[in-house]
Short mmCIF file of C-alpha atoms in Angstrom, two decimals:
data_model
loop_
_atom_site.label_atom_id
_atom_site.label_comp_id
_atom_site.label_asym_id
_atom_site.label_seq_id
_atom_site.Cartn_x
_atom_site.Cartn_y
_atom_site.Cartn_z
CA MET A 2 122.50 -123.18 -53.72
CA SER A 3 124.53 -121.60 -50.93
CA THR A 4 128.08 -122.42 -50.58
CA PRO A 5 128.83 -123.94 -47.31
CA ALA A 6 130.94 -121.69 -45.13
CA GLY A 7 134.41 -122.64 -44.76
CA PRO A 8 136.18 -122.98 -41.58
CA GLY A 9 136.78 -119.52 -39.94
CA THR A 10 134.09 -117.73 -42.02
CA PRO A 11 131.46 -115.72 -39.97
CA PRO A 12 127.83 -116.72 -40.47
CA PRO A 13 125.73 -114.39 -42.63
CA PRO A 14 123.50 -111.79 -40.85
CA PRO A 15 119.87 -112.72 -40.24
CA PRO A 16 117.39 -111.33 -42.73
CA TYR A 17 115.47 -107.96 -41.89
CA PRO A 18 111.98 -108.42 -40.60
CA PRO A 19 109.28 -107.57 -43.07
CA SER A 20 107.86 -103.98 -42.94
CA PRO A 21 104.44 -103.66 -41.25
CA PRO A 22 101.56 -103.02 -43.59
CA ARG A 23 100.62 -99.29 -44.22
CA THR A 24 97.69 -98.09 -42.18
CA ASP A 25 97.37 -94.57 -43.81
CA PRO A 26 93.92 -93.87 -45.24
CA PRO A 27 93.74 -93.88 -48.94
CA ARG A 28 94.02 -90.59 -50.78
CA TRP A 29 90.32 -90.50 -51.61
CA ALA A 30 89.55 -90.40 -47.87
CA TRP A 31 91.31 -87.03 -47.53
CA TRP A 32 89.14 -85.59 -50.27
CA VAL A 33 85.98 -86.86 -48.60
CA GLY A 34 87.05 -85.49 -45.19
CA GLY A 35 87.91 -82.10 -46.66
CA ILE A 36 84.37 -81.78 -47.98
CA ALA A 37 82.43 -83.43 -45.13
CA ILE A 38 83.91 -81.45 -42.20
CA PRO A 39 82.99 -77.95 -43.54
CA LEU A 40 79.59 -79.30 -44.55
CA VAL A 41 78.93 -80.51 -41.00
CA GLY A 42 79.92 -77.10 -39.64
CA ILE A 43 77.45 -75.36 -41.96
CA LEU A 44 74.62 -77.72 -40.97
CA VAL A 45 75.28 -77.14 -37.25
CA THR A 46 75.24 -73.37 -37.76
CA VAL A 47 71.97 -73.52 -39.66
CA ALA A 48 70.38 -75.90 -37.13
CA PHE A 49 71.20 -73.86 -34.02
CA GLY A 50 71.60 -70.35 -35.43
CA GLY A 51 67.81 -69.77 -35.78
CA LYS A 52 67.34 -70.11 -32.02
CA ASP A 53 69.82 -67.37 -31.26
CA SER A 54 68.16 -63.98 -30.79
CA GLY A 55 71.28 -62.27 -32.02
CA PRO A 56 73.32 -59.58 -30.33
CA VAL A 57 71.41 -57.32 -27.93
CA ALA A 58 71.24 -53.71 -29.15
CA ALA A 59 72.53 -51.05 -26.85
CA PRO A 60 69.71 -48.94 -25.28
CA ALA A 61 68.98 -45.69 -27.05
CA PRO A 62 69.97 -42.53 -25.19
CA GLY A 63 67.27 -41.26 -22.91
CA THR A 64 65.42 -44.59 -22.50
CA VAL A 65 66.94 -45.30 -19.11
CA ASP A 66 64.65 -44.41 -16.21
CA SER A 67 65.52 -40.83 -15.37
CA ALA A 68 64.67 -41.43 -11.72
CA THR A 69 67.74 -43.68 -11.39
CA GLN A 70 70.07 -41.21 -13.04
CA PRO A 71 71.61 -38.12 -11.39
CA ALA A 72 70.39 -34.83 -12.79
CA SER A 73 72.79 -33.34 -15.26
CA PRO A 74 73.71 -29.74 -14.54
CA SER A 75 72.67 -27.34 -17.23
CA PRO A 76 75.24 -25.14 -18.97
CA SER A 77 76.73 -22.24 -17.05
CA GLY A 78 75.23 -23.51 -13.80
CA MET A 79 71.77 -22.25 -14.74
CA PRO A 80 68.77 -24.22 -13.39
CA SER A 81 67.19 -26.83 -15.59
CA SER A 82 64.17 -25.84 -17.64
CA LYS A 83 62.12 -28.30 -15.56
CA GLU A 84 63.01 -26.56 -12.34
CA PRO A 85 61.33 -23.21 -11.66
CA GLY A 86 63.91 -20.51 -11.19
CA PRO A 87 63.49 -17.14 -9.53
CA SER A 88 61.30 -14.79 -11.51
CA ALA A 89 63.13 -12.01 -13.27
CA PRO A 90 62.41 -8.50 -12.04
CA SER A 91 60.23 -6.52 -14.35
CA ASP A 92 61.82 -3.57 -16.12
CA GLU A 93 58.48 -1.91 -16.77
CA ALA A 94 57.67 1.22 -14.82
CA PRO A 95 54.41 1.10 -12.89
CA SER A 96 51.50 2.65 -14.73
CA ALA A 97 49.33 5.43 -13.38
CA SER A 98 46.59 2.94 -12.50
CA ALA A 99 49.16 0.82 -10.64
CA SER A 100 50.18 3.87 -8.59
CA ALA A 101 46.56 4.56 -7.88
CA SER A 102 46.22 1.18 -6.22
CA ALA A 103 48.93 2.29 -3.79
CA SER A 104 47.01 5.47 -2.95
CA PRO A 105 46.34 5.74 0.79
CA GLU A 106 42.77 5.44 1.99
CA ALA A 107 40.99 8.67 2.79
CA ASP A 108 40.95 9.74 6.44
CA LEU A 109 37.60 11.45 6.82
CA THR A 110 38.13 12.61 10.39
CA ALA A 111 36.59 16.04 10.88
CA PRO A 112 38.52 18.63 12.90
CA ASP A 113 36.95 21.08 15.30
CA GLY A 114 34.78 23.63 13.51
CA TYR A 115 33.71 21.25 10.74
CA ALA A 116 30.86 18.80 10.46
CA LYS A 117 31.34 15.11 9.83
CA ALA A 118 32.41 14.50 6.23
CA LEU A 119 29.62 13.82 3.77
CA SER A 120 30.34 11.64 0.74
CA THR A 121 28.74 11.84 -2.69
CA MET A 122 29.96 11.66 -6.31
CA TRP A 123 31.33 14.11 -8.86
CA GLY A 124 32.26 13.86 -12.52
CA LEU A 125 33.17 15.43 -15.86
CA ALA A 126 30.92 14.42 -18.76
CA PRO A 127 31.77 16.18 -22.04
CA VAL A 128 29.31 16.49 -24.89
CA PRO A 129 30.21 16.78 -28.62
CA CYS A 130 31.91 20.13 -29.13
CA THR A 131 29.48 20.93 -31.94
CA GLN A 132 26.83 21.42 -29.26
CA HIS A 133 28.90 24.35 -27.98
CA GLU A 134 28.38 23.53 -24.32
CA GLN A 135 30.67 23.82 -21.34
CA GLN A 136 30.28 22.21 -17.94
CA LEU A 137 30.55 23.88 -14.53
CA ILE A 138 31.06 21.80 -11.35
CA ASP A 139 30.22 22.96 -7.84
CA LEU A 140 32.41 21.11 -5.33
CA ASP A 141 30.18 21.99 -2.38
CA ASP A 142 27.92 19.11 -3.38
CA GLY A 143 29.23 17.73 -6.71
CA THR A 144 26.42 19.13 -8.85
CA SER A 145 27.14 20.27 -12.40
CA ARG A 146 25.34 22.33 -15.00
CA THR A 147 25.97 23.43 -18.56
CA GLU A 148 25.91 26.72 -20.39
CA ASP A 149 26.90 27.93 -23.82
CA GLU A 150 30.60 27.59 -24.52
CA ASN A 151 32.42 30.93 -24.33
CA ASN A 152 36.08 30.21 -25.10
CA GLY A 153 36.80 29.09 -21.55
CA ALA A 154 35.03 31.93 -19.79
CA ALA A 155 32.11 31.28 -17.44
CA GLN A 156 29.15 33.54 -18.00
CA GLU A 157 27.43 32.67 -14.71
CA PRO A 158 29.81 30.88 -12.31
CA GLY A 159 27.08 30.57 -9.68
CA GLY A 160 29.44 29.23 -7.00
CA ALA A 161 31.10 26.62 -9.26
CA GLU A 162 34.82 25.87 -8.82
CA LEU A 163 35.67 23.95 -12.04
CA LEU A 164 35.07 24.64 -15.74
CA TYR A 165 35.28 21.97 -18.47
CA TRP A 166 35.04 23.33 -22.01
CA PRO A 167 35.91 22.47 -25.63
CA ASP A 168 38.95 24.46 -26.68
CA THR A 169 39.11 24.33 -30.50
CA CYS A 170 36.37 21.89 -31.59
CA THR A 171 38.53 20.26 -34.27
CA GLY A 172 36.75 16.90 -34.09
CA LEU A 173 39.39 15.42 -31.79
CA GLY A 174 39.45 15.32 -28.02
CA ASP A 175 40.15 18.92 -27.03
CA TYR A 176 38.31 19.53 -23.76
CA GLN A 177 40.20 21.50 -21.13
CA LEU A 178 39.72 21.64 -17.37
CA ARG A 179 40.62 24.52 -15.09
CA ALA A 180 39.68 26.22 -11.85
CA LEU A 181 37.46 29.26 -12.22
CA PRO A 182 38.88 32.65 -11.29
CA ASN A 183 38.70 33.68 -7.65
CA THR A 184 38.42 30.10 -6.41
CA ARG A 185 40.76 28.02 -4.29
CA VAL A 186 41.45 24.75 -6.08
CA GLY A 187 44.57 22.58 -6.21
CA LEU A 188 45.70 19.03 -6.95
CA LEU A 189 46.38 16.54 -4.15
CA ARG A 190 48.88 14.06 -5.59
CA VAL A 191 48.29 10.32 -5.53
CA ASP A 192 50.91 9.59 -2.87
CA ALA A 193 49.79 12.36 -0.49
CA PRO A 194 47.64 11.56 2.55
CA LYS A 195 43.92 11.87 1.79
CA SER A 196 42.89 13.85 4.84
CA PHE A 197 41.26 17.13 5.77
CA ASP A 198 44.54 18.89 6.55
CA SER A 199 46.30 17.70 3.37
CA CYS A 200 43.35 18.64 1.20
CA ARG A 201 42.95 22.13 2.68
CA ALA A 202 46.67 22.76 2.16
CA ALA A 203 46.57 21.51 -1.48
CA ALA A 204 43.61 23.78 -2.24
CA GLY A 205 45.87 26.81 -2.06
CA THR A 206 48.26 25.61 -4.81
CA GLY A 207 46.08 26.58 -7.80
CA PHE A 208 44.94 24.59 -10.81
CA GLY A 209 45.51 26.01 -14.31
CA ALA A 210 44.07 24.77 -17.60
CA LEU A 211 44.85 21.14 -18.44
CA ALA A 212 44.09 19.31 -21.70
CA LEU A 213 42.69 16.04 -20.37
CA SER A 214 42.97 14.32 -23.77
CA GLU A 215 46.79 14.56 -23.54
CA ARG A 216 47.73 11.63 -21.35
CA ASN A 217 51.35 12.69 -20.95
CA ASP A 218 50.24 16.12 -19.78
CA ARG A 219 47.83 14.58 -17.30
CA GLU A 220 50.48 12.32 -15.84
CA ASP A 221 53.09 15.10 -15.71
CA ARG A 222 50.68 17.24 -13.74
CA GLY A 223 49.68 14.35 -11.49
CA PHE A 224 46.08 14.18 -12.71
CA VAL A 225 45.87 10.39 -12.43
CA GLU A 226 43.59 7.83 -10.84
CA GLY A 227 44.04 7.97 -7.09
CA ALA A 228 44.85 11.68 -6.96
CA ALA A 229 42.23 14.32 -5.97
CA LEU A 230 41.15 17.88 -6.71
CA CYS A 231 40.80 19.83 -3.47
CA SER A 232 39.02 23.11 -2.85
CA VAL A 233 38.02 25.51 -0.12
CA THR A 234 34.74 26.73 -1.56
CA ASP A 235 33.02 30.08 -1.32
CA LYS A 236 30.97 28.60 1.54
CA GLY A 237 34.07 27.64 3.50
CA THR A 238 33.58 23.92 2.79
CA VAL A 239 36.70 21.79 2.30
CA ALA A 240 36.02 19.47 -0.64
CA MET A 241 38.10 16.50 -1.83
CA ALA A 242 37.08 15.23 -5.30
CA VAL A 243 38.91 11.90 -5.72
CA ILE A 244 39.86 10.93 -9.29
CA GLU A 245 38.76 7.30 -9.27
CA HIS A 246 38.19 6.64 -12.95
CA ILE A 247 39.45 8.23 -16.19
CA SER A 248 38.29 7.13 -19.64
CA GLY A 249 38.99 8.48 -23.12
CA ASP A 250 42.06 9.42 -25.15
CA ALA A 251 43.32 11.87 -27.75
CA VAL A 252 40.40 11.07 -30.07
CA ASP A 253 37.57 10.71 -27.56
CA ASP A 254 37.00 13.42 -25.00
CA VAL A 255 37.86 12.33 -21.49
CA SER A 256 35.34 11.51 -18.79
CA VAL A 257 36.25 11.55 -15.10
CA SER A 258 34.37 10.32 -12.04
CA GLY A 259 34.91 9.49 -8.41
CA PRO A 260 33.80 10.04 -4.82
CA LEU A 261 33.52 13.54 -3.38
CA HIS A 262 34.09 14.09 0.35
CA VAL A 263 33.08 17.44 1.84
CA TRP A 264 33.65 18.89 5.30
CA ALA A 265 31.16 21.71 5.82
CA ALA A 266 32.13 24.50 8.20
CA THR A 267 29.90 24.67 11.27
CA PRO A 268 28.49 28.02 12.51
#
């Protein structure tokens, strides 16, 4: 029982209110939440991750439309391989046949005292040296004939200007060409005008023996396609035998052919 307060004694303090009941979840709830939340995250990732196409790969080099891209300069400022550049100059020297194509056309104008030029053909046609034949060519009309080979000497010139004979008959190309003695024959070079005056002047230069099978010798002498052999014959005719075609080499004897233009002297 409480003792009644005496006079002058303060009353006792009121009692503390009762504490409110705890609302914290029980400890087992934390364990359940710690497991459930990560599990939910995994399920969401699995459910929606299959619909994602994933990161887009960067385009491979060179797949972009080249028409939308500026052309890249090639190294050292040189043009691209797709763009045609200027053609490089050729270092090769022109061949004899190339120079022949640049040969001027023949001017067949006849001067006073000569008939209009007549045109025919001439040629050199060697036979096997074992046949012991040599060829004589008359430049008045381009005719040729053969006789027994005599070491480069003509037995019966008969008005011929050229002699073509086998020199040694070793089985290789060894035919030689020369003007016969007491004739007027010379070489008109490929770049000289092909005219009556030029040909008559060239006829006085002489034409010594030439091994036609030696290409270097032929070219050094100017005996190439497009050049001409010129003669003032024993009849006073001016003849221009153009070298149009050469065939053969050091093994095969050389053949020559071409047009022959003749200006016959008028009485």
